[in-house]
Amino acid sequence: MEILDANVAAEVADKLLEIQAIRLQPDKPFTWASGWKSPIYCDNRLSLSFPKVRTMIKKQLTRSIQHYFPTVEAIAGVATAGIPQGALLANDLDLPFIYVRSKAKGHGMENMIEGKIIPGQKVVVVEDLVSTGGSSLKATQDLLDAGFEVLGMVAIFSYGFDVAKENFDNAGVKLVCLSHYEAMLPMAVRRKYITDDTLESLSEWRKDPAVWKQ
């Protein structure tokens, strides 16, 4: 995983905290579907309701694509949260847009991918959040199976798990994120959302989330 710019990473994290797209509850952790206890809940879809934040994110994702994937020919959003972000980017870059479902539609054409499929077309995948990378990489594989050439993926935020890095490395997919958990923590301290006393516990969670507070 790569970060576009350290200053951008801090700014994005700060804005996500400000609009409460990122919520921190180290004393009352959230429970994920996997059963993991988590001190953080991240819902970047909230950024769509804040025009200035939405525009800032779009601008930096566009910059990421232009820098890392200049030969891109189409943008592919991952359902559902990656769809609006991807559509905004495709419009900004004047490129075709498609999106990938989590599972094939159960009626009609039963499509997994919505939009014009052009085998060999170079696409960049757009995600809002990367945790372990499982669902993101499934979407990437669906695009490859349909004949697209996947250049890589851009995302707004990542938890920075080692397992995600391993999964993307093993799949041979380049991931570029605007911000991540490590960049968010000092912003949360600065905003007094957390204290220095809880910072150590929050840092430990990212190292081994499966056993944190078990």
mmCIF file with all atom_site columns, N, CA, C and O in Angstrom, residues 33-64:
data_model
loop_
_atom_site.group_PDB
_atom_site.id
_atom_site.type_symbol
_atom_site.label_atom_id
_atom_site.label_alt_id
_atom_site.label_comp_id
_atom_site.label_asym_id
_atom_site.label_entity_id
_atom_site.label_seq_id
_atom_site.pdbx_PDB_ins_code
_atom_site.Cartn_x
_atom_site.Cartn_y
_atom_site.Cartn_z
_atom_site.occupancy
_atom_site.B_iso_or_equiv
_atom_site.pdbx_formal_charge
_atom_site.auth_seq_id
_atom_site.auth_comp_id
_atom_site.auth_asym_id
_atom_site.auth_atom_id
_atom_site.pdbx_PDB_model_num
ATOM 1   N N  . ALA A 1 33 ? -18.495 -7.920  11.722  1.00 0.00 ? 33 ALA A N  1
ATOM 2   C CA . ALA A 1 33 ? -19.138 -9.178  11.320  1.00 0.00 ? 33 ALA A CA 1
ATOM 3   C C  . ALA A 1 33 ? -18.219 -10.375 11.556  1.00 0.00 ? 33 ALA A C  1
ATOM 4   O O  . ALA A 1 33 ? -18.683 -11.486 11.815  1.00 0.00 ? 33 ALA A O  1
ATOM 5   N N  . SER A 1 34 ? -16.922 -10.137 11.492  1.00 0.00 ? 34 SER A N  1
ATOM 6   C CA . SER A 1 34 ? -15.939 -11.198 11.710  1.00 0.00 ? 34 SER A CA 1
ATOM 7   C C  . SER A 1 34 ? -15.848 -11.608 13.174  1.00 0.00 ? 34 SER A C  1
ATOM 8   O O  . SER A 1 34 ? -15.233 -12.626 13.502  1.00 0.00 ? 34 SER A O  1
ATOM 9   N N  . GLY A 1 35 ? -16.437 -10.786 14.053  1.00 0.00 ? 35 GLY A N  1
ATOM 10  C CA . GLY A 1 35 ? -16.318 -11.032 15.483  1.00 0.00 ? 35 GLY A CA 1
ATOM 11  C C  . GLY A 1 35 ? -15.227 -10.208 16.141  1.00 0.00 ? 35 GLY A C  1
ATOM 12  O O  . GLY A 1 35 ? -15.127 -10.175 17.367  1.00 0.00 ? 35 GLY A O  1
ATOM 13  N N  . TRP A 1 36 ? -14.410 -9.537  15.349  1.00 0.00 ? 36 TRP A N  1
ATOM 14  C CA . TRP A 1 36 ? -13.347 -8.700  15.891  1.00 0.00 ? 36 TRP A CA 1
ATOM 15  C C  . TRP A 1 36 ? -13.949 -7.535  16.664  1.00 0.00 ? 36 TRP A C  1
ATOM 16  O O  . TRP A 1 36 ? -14.966 -6.956  16.261  1.00 0.00 ? 36 TRP A O  1
ATOM 17  N N  . LYS A 1 37 ? -13.326 -7.187  17.776  1.00 0.00 ? 37 LYS A N  1
ATOM 18  C CA . LYS A 1 37 ? -13.650 -5.970  18.494  1.00 0.00 ? 37 LYS A CA 1
ATOM 19  C C  . LYS A 1 37 ? -12.824 -4.831  17.902  1.00 0.00 ? 37 LYS A C  1
ATOM 20  O O  . LYS A 1 37 ? -11.623 -4.984  17.669  1.00 0.00 ? 37 LYS A O  1
ATOM 21  N N  . SER A 1 38 ? -13.468 -3.702  17.669  1.00 0.00 ? 38 SER A N  1
ATOM 22  C CA . SER A 1 38 ? -12.774 -2.593  17.014  1.00 0.00 ? 38 SER A CA 1
ATOM 23  C C  . SER A 1 38 ? -13.061 -1.275  17.717  1.00 0.00 ? 38 SER A C  1
ATOM 24  O O  . SER A 1 38 ? -14.218 -0.963  18.010  1.00 0.00 ? 38 SER A O  1
ATOM 25  N N  . PRO A 1 39 ? -12.024 -0.473  17.948  1.00 0.00 ? 39 PRO A N  1
ATOM 26  C CA . PRO A 1 39 ? -12.235 0.851   18.552  1.00 0.00 ? 39 PRO A CA 1
ATOM 27  C C  . PRO A 1 39 ? -12.655 1.900   17.533  1.00 0.00 ? 39 PRO A C  1
ATOM 28  O O  . PRO A 1 39 ? -12.914 3.039   17.892  1.00 0.00 ? 39 PRO A O  1
ATOM 29  N N  . ILE A 1 40 ? -12.730 1.512   16.254  1.00 0.00 ? 40 ILE A N  1
ATOM 30  C CA . ILE A 1 40 ? -12.993 2.476   15.191  1.00 0.00 ? 40 ILE A CA 1
ATOM 31  C C  . ILE A 1 40 ? -14.128 1.993   14.300  1.00 0.00 ? 40 ILE A C  1
ATOM 32  O O  . ILE A 1 40 ? -14.260 0.799   14.017  1.00 0.00 ? 40 ILE A O  1
ATOM 33  N N  . TYR A 1 41 ? -14.950 2.939   13.888  1.00 0.00 ? 41 TYR A N  1
ATOM 34  C CA . TYR A 1 41 ? -15.951 2.681   12.854  1.00 0.00 ? 41 TYR A CA 1
ATOM 35  C C  . TYR A 1 41 ? -15.777 3.755   11.796  1.00 0.00 ? 41 TYR A C  1
ATOM 36  O O  . TYR A 1 41 ? -15.764 4.953   12.107  1.00 0.00 ? 41 TYR A O  1
ATOM 37  N N  . CYS A 1 42 ? -15.618 3.329   10.551  1.00 0.00 ? 42 CYS A N  1
ATOM 38  C CA . CYS A 1 42 ? -15.340 4.264   9.463   1.00 0.00 ? 42 CYS A CA 1
ATOM 39  C C  . CYS A 1 42 ? -16.420 4.135   8.392   1.00 0.00 ? 42 CYS A C  1
ATOM 40  O O  . CYS A 1 42 ? -16.601 3.057   7.823   1.00 0.00 ? 42 CYS A O  1
ATOM 41  N N  . ASP A 1 43 ? -17.136 5.211   8.146   1.00 0.00 ? 43 ASP A N  1
ATOM 42  C CA . ASP A 1 43 ? -18.175 5.244   7.119   1.00 0.00 ? 43 ASP A CA 1
ATOM 43  C C  . ASP A 1 43 ? -17.938 6.458   6.230   1.00 0.00 ? 43 ASP A C  1
ATOM 44  O O  . ASP A 1 43 ? -18.470 7.543   6.471   1.00 0.00 ? 43 ASP A O  1
ATOM 45  N N  . ASN A 1 44 ? -17.124 6.258   5.203   1.00 0.00 ? 44 ASN A N  1
ATOM 46  C CA . ASN A 1 44 ? -16.749 7.371   4.339   1.00 0.00 ? 44 ASN A CA 1
ATOM 47  C C  . ASN A 1 44 ? -17.882 7.856   3.443   1.00 0.00 ? 44 ASN A C  1
ATOM 48  O O  . ASN A 1 44 ? -17.756 8.892   2.785   1.00 0.00 ? 44 ASN A O  1
ATOM 49  N N  . ARG A 1 45 ? -19.005 7.125   3.418   1.00 0.00 ? 45 ARG A N  1
ATOM 50  C CA . ARG A 1 45 ? -20.148 7.604   2.647   1.00 0.00 ? 45 ARG A CA 1
ATOM 51  C C  . ARG A 1 45 ? -20.673 8.927   3.193   1.00 0.00 ? 45 ARG A C  1
ATOM 52  O O  . ARG A 1 45 ? -21.295 9.709   2.456   1.00 0.00 ? 45 ARG A O  1
ATOM 53  N N  . LEU A 1 46 ? -20.405 9.192   4.466   1.00 0.00 ? 46 LEU A N  1
ATOM 54  C CA . LEU A 1 46 ? -20.824 10.466  5.049   1.00 0.00 ? 46 LEU A CA 1
ATOM 55  C C  . LEU A 1 46 ? -20.179 11.658  4.352   1.00 0.00 ? 46 LEU A C  1
ATOM 56  O O  . LEU A 1 46 ? -20.746 12.751  4.332   1.00 0.00 ? 46 LEU A O  1
ATOM 57  N N  . SER A 1 47 ? -19.005 11.440  3.784   1.00 0.00 ? 47 SER A N  1
ATOM 58  C CA . SER A 1 47 ? -18.314 12.552  3.115   1.00 0.00 ? 47 SER A CA 1
ATOM 59  C C  . SER A 1 47 ? -19.120 13.091  1.946   1.00 0.00 ? 47 SER A C  1
ATOM 60  O O  . SER A 1 47 ? -18.976 14.261  1.569   1.00 0.00 ? 47 SER A O  1
ATOM 61  N N  . LEU A 1 48 ? -19.997 12.273  1.375   1.00 0.00 ? 48 LEU A N  1
ATOM 62  C CA . LEU A 1 48 ? -20.801 12.707  0.242   1.00 0.00 ? 48 LEU A CA 1
ATOM 63  C C  . LEU A 1 48 ? -21.781 13.809  0.630   1.00 0.00 ? 48 LEU A C  1
ATOM 64  O O  . LEU A 1 48 ? -22.226 14.582  -0.220  1.00 0.00 ? 48 LEU A O  1
ATOM 65  N N  . SER A 1 49 ? -22.111 13.904  1.913   1.00 0.00 ? 49 SER A N  1
ATOM 66  C CA . SER A 1 49 ? -23.052 14.918  2.396   1.00 0.00 ? 49 SER A CA 1
ATOM 67  C C  . SER A 1 49 ? -22.394 16.248  2.725   1.00 0.00 ? 49 SER A C  1
ATOM 68  O O  . SER A 1 49 ? -23.080 17.203  3.105   1.00 0.00 ? 49 SER A O  1
ATOM 69  N N  . PHE A 1 50 ? -21.072 16.307  2.581   1.00 0.00 ? 50 PHE A N  1
ATOM 70  C CA . PHE A 1 50 ? -20.312 17.521  2.887   1.00 0.00 ? 50 PHE A CA 1
ATOM 71  C C  . PHE A 1 50 ? -19.558 17.952  1.629   1.00 0.00 ? 50 PHE A C  1
ATOM 72  O O  . PHE A 1 50 ? -18.482 17.404  1.323   1.00 0.00 ? 50 PHE A O  1
ATOM 73  N N  . PRO A 1 51 ? -20.100 18.895  0.866   1.00 0.00 ? 51 PRO A N  1
ATOM 74  C CA . PRO A 1 51 ? -19.525 19.247  -0.436  1.00 0.00 ? 51 PRO A CA 1
ATOM 75  C C  . PRO A 1 51 ? -18.037 19.569  -0.425  1.00 0.00 ? 51 PRO A C  1
ATOM 76  O O  . PRO A 1 51 ? -17.303 19.134  -1.314  1.00 0.00 ? 51 PRO A O  1
ATOM 77  N N  . LYS A 1 52 ? -17.573 20.335  0.575   1.00 0.00 ? 52 LYS A N  1
ATOM 78  C CA . LYS A 1 52 ? -16.155 20.695  0.597   1.00 0.00 ? 52 LYS A CA 1
ATOM 79  C C  . LYS A 1 52 ? -15.272 19.472  0.829   1.00 0.00 ? 52 LYS A C  1
ATOM 80  O O  . LYS A 1 52 ? -14.214 19.330  0.201   1.00 0.00 ? 52 LYS A O  1
ATOM 81  N N  . VAL A 1 53 ? -15.705 18.586  1.726   1.00 0.00 ? 53 VAL A N  1
ATOM 82  C CA . VAL A 1 53 ? -14.941 17.357  1.989   1.00 0.00 ? 53 VAL A CA 1
ATOM 83  C C  . VAL A 1 53 ? -15.008 16.437  0.780   1.00 0.00 ? 53 VAL A C  1
ATOM 84  O O  . VAL A 1 53 ? -14.007 15.852  0.363   1.00 0.00 ? 53 VAL A O  1
ATOM 85  N N  . ARG A 1 54 ? -16.198 16.302  0.215   1.00 0.00 ? 54 ARG A N  1
ATOM 86  C CA . ARG A 1 54 ? -16.388 15.471  -0.979  1.00 0.00 ? 54 ARG A CA 1
ATOM 87  C C  . ARG A 1 54 ? -15.493 15.924  -2.121  1.00 0.00 ? 54 ARG A C  1
ATOM 88  O O  . ARG A 1 54 ? -14.848 15.110  -2.793  1.00 0.00 ? 54 ARG A O  1
ATOM 89  N N  . THR A 1 55 ? -15.431 17.233  -2.331  1.00 0.00 ? 55 THR A N  1
ATOM 90  C CA . THR A 1 55 ? -14.609 17.772  -3.418  1.00 0.00 ? 55 THR A CA 1
ATOM 91  C C  . THR A 1 55 ? -13.129 17.564  -3.143  1.00 0.00 ? 55 THR A C  1
ATOM 92  O O  . THR A 1 55 ? -12.354 17.242  -4.057  1.00 0.00 ? 55 THR A O  1
ATOM 93  N N  . MET A 1 56 ? -12.713 17.747  -1.891  1.00 0.00 ? 56 MET A N  1
ATOM 94  C CA . MET A 1 56 ? -11.310 17.530  -1.531  1.00 0.00 ? 56 MET A CA 1
ATOM 95  C C  . MET A 1 56 ? -10.909 16.077  -1.781  1.00 0.00 ? 56 MET A C  1
ATOM 96  O O  . MET A 1 56 ? -9.842  15.800  -2.344  1.00 0.00 ? 56 MET A O  1
ATOM 97  N N  . ILE A 1 57 ? -11.757 15.144  -1.380  1.00 0.00 ? 57 ILE A N  1
ATOM 98  C CA . ILE A 1 57 ? -11.473 13.721  -1.584  1.00 0.00 ? 57 ILE A CA 1
ATOM 99  C C  . ILE A 1 57 ? -11.416 13.403  -3.072  1.00 0.00 ? 57 ILE A C  1
ATOM 100 O O  . ILE A 1 57 ? -10.499 12.711  -3.538  1.00 0.00 ? 57 ILE A O  1
ATOM 101 N N  . LYS A 1 58 ? -12.374 13.898  -3.826  1.00 0.00 ? 58 LYS A N  1
ATOM 102 C CA . LYS A 1 58 ? -12.384 13.656  -5.277  1.00 0.00 ? 58 LYS A CA 1
ATOM 103 C C  . LYS A 1 58 ? -11.108 14.191  -5.927  1.00 0.00 ? 58 LYS A C  1
ATOM 104 O O  . LYS A 1 58 ? -10.487 13.515  -6.760  1.00 0.00 ? 58 LYS A O  1
ATOM 105 N N  . LYS A 1 59 ? -10.714 15.396  -5.538  1.00 0.00 ? 59 LYS A N  1
ATOM 106 C CA . LYS A 1 59 ? -9.512  16.011  -6.108  1.00 0.00 ? 59 LYS A CA 1
ATOM 107 C C  . LYS A 1 59 ? -8.272  15.161  -5.837  1.00 0.00 ? 59 LYS A C  1
ATOM 108 O O  . LYS A 1 59 ? -7.446  14.947  -6.739  1.00 0.00 ? 59 LYS A O  1
ATOM 109 N N  . GLN A 1 60 ? -8.141  14.657  -4.616  1.00 0.00 ? 60 GLN A N  1
ATOM 110 C CA . GLN A 1 60 ? -6.950  13.893  -4.265  1.00 0.00 ? 60 GLN A CA 1
ATOM 111 C C  . GLN A 1 60 ? -6.975  12.482  -4.867  1.00 0.00 ? 60 GLN A C  1
ATOM 112 O O  . GLN A 1 60 ? -5.932  11.943  -5.226  1.00 0.00 ? 60 GLN A O  1
ATOM 113 N N  . LEU A 1 61 ? -8.157  11.880  -4.984  1.00 0.00 ? 61 LEU A N  1
ATOM 114 C CA . LEU A 1 61 ? -8.246  10.584  -5.668  1.00 0.00 ? 61 LEU A CA 1
ATOM 115 C C  . LEU A 1 61 ? -7.914  10.740  -7.150  1.00 0.00 ? 61 LEU A C  1
ATOM 116 O O  . LEU A 1 61 ? -7.223  9.899   -7.740  1.00 0.00 ? 61 LEU A O  1
ATOM 117 N N  . THR A 1 62 ? -8.400  11.826  -7.748  1.00 0.00 ? 62 THR A N  1
ATOM 118 C CA . THR A 1 62 ? -8.066  12.110  -9.144  1.00 0.00 ? 62 THR A CA 1
ATOM 119 C C  . THR A 1 62 ? -6.559  12.281  -9.311  1.00 0.00 ? 62 THR A C  1
ATOM 120 O O  . THR A 1 62 ? -5.956  11.737  -10.245 1.00 0.00 ? 62 THR A O  1
ATOM 121 N N  . ARG A 1 63 ? -5.965  13.013  -8.397  1.00 0.00 ? 63 ARG A N  1
ATOM 122 C CA . ARG A 1 63 ? -4.511  13.230  -8.423  1.00 0.00 ? 63 ARG A CA 1
ATOM 123 C C  . ARG A 1 63 ? -3.768  11.897  -8.296  1.00 0.00 ? 63 ARG A C  1
ATOM 124 O O  . ARG A 1 63 ? -2.756  11.659  -8.975  1.00 0.00 ? 63 ARG A O  1
ATOM 125 N N  . SER A 1 64 ? -4.268  11.011  -7.440  1.00 0.00 ? 64 SER A N  1
ATOM 126 C CA . SER A 1 64 ? -3.640  9.695   -7.258  1.00 0.00 ? 64 SER A CA 1
ATOM 127 C C  . SER A 1 64 ? -3.655  8.899   -8.551  1.00 0.00 ? 64 SER A C  1
ATOM 128 O O  . SER A 1 64 ? -2.649  8.284   -8.941  1.00 0.00 ? 64 SER A O  1
#
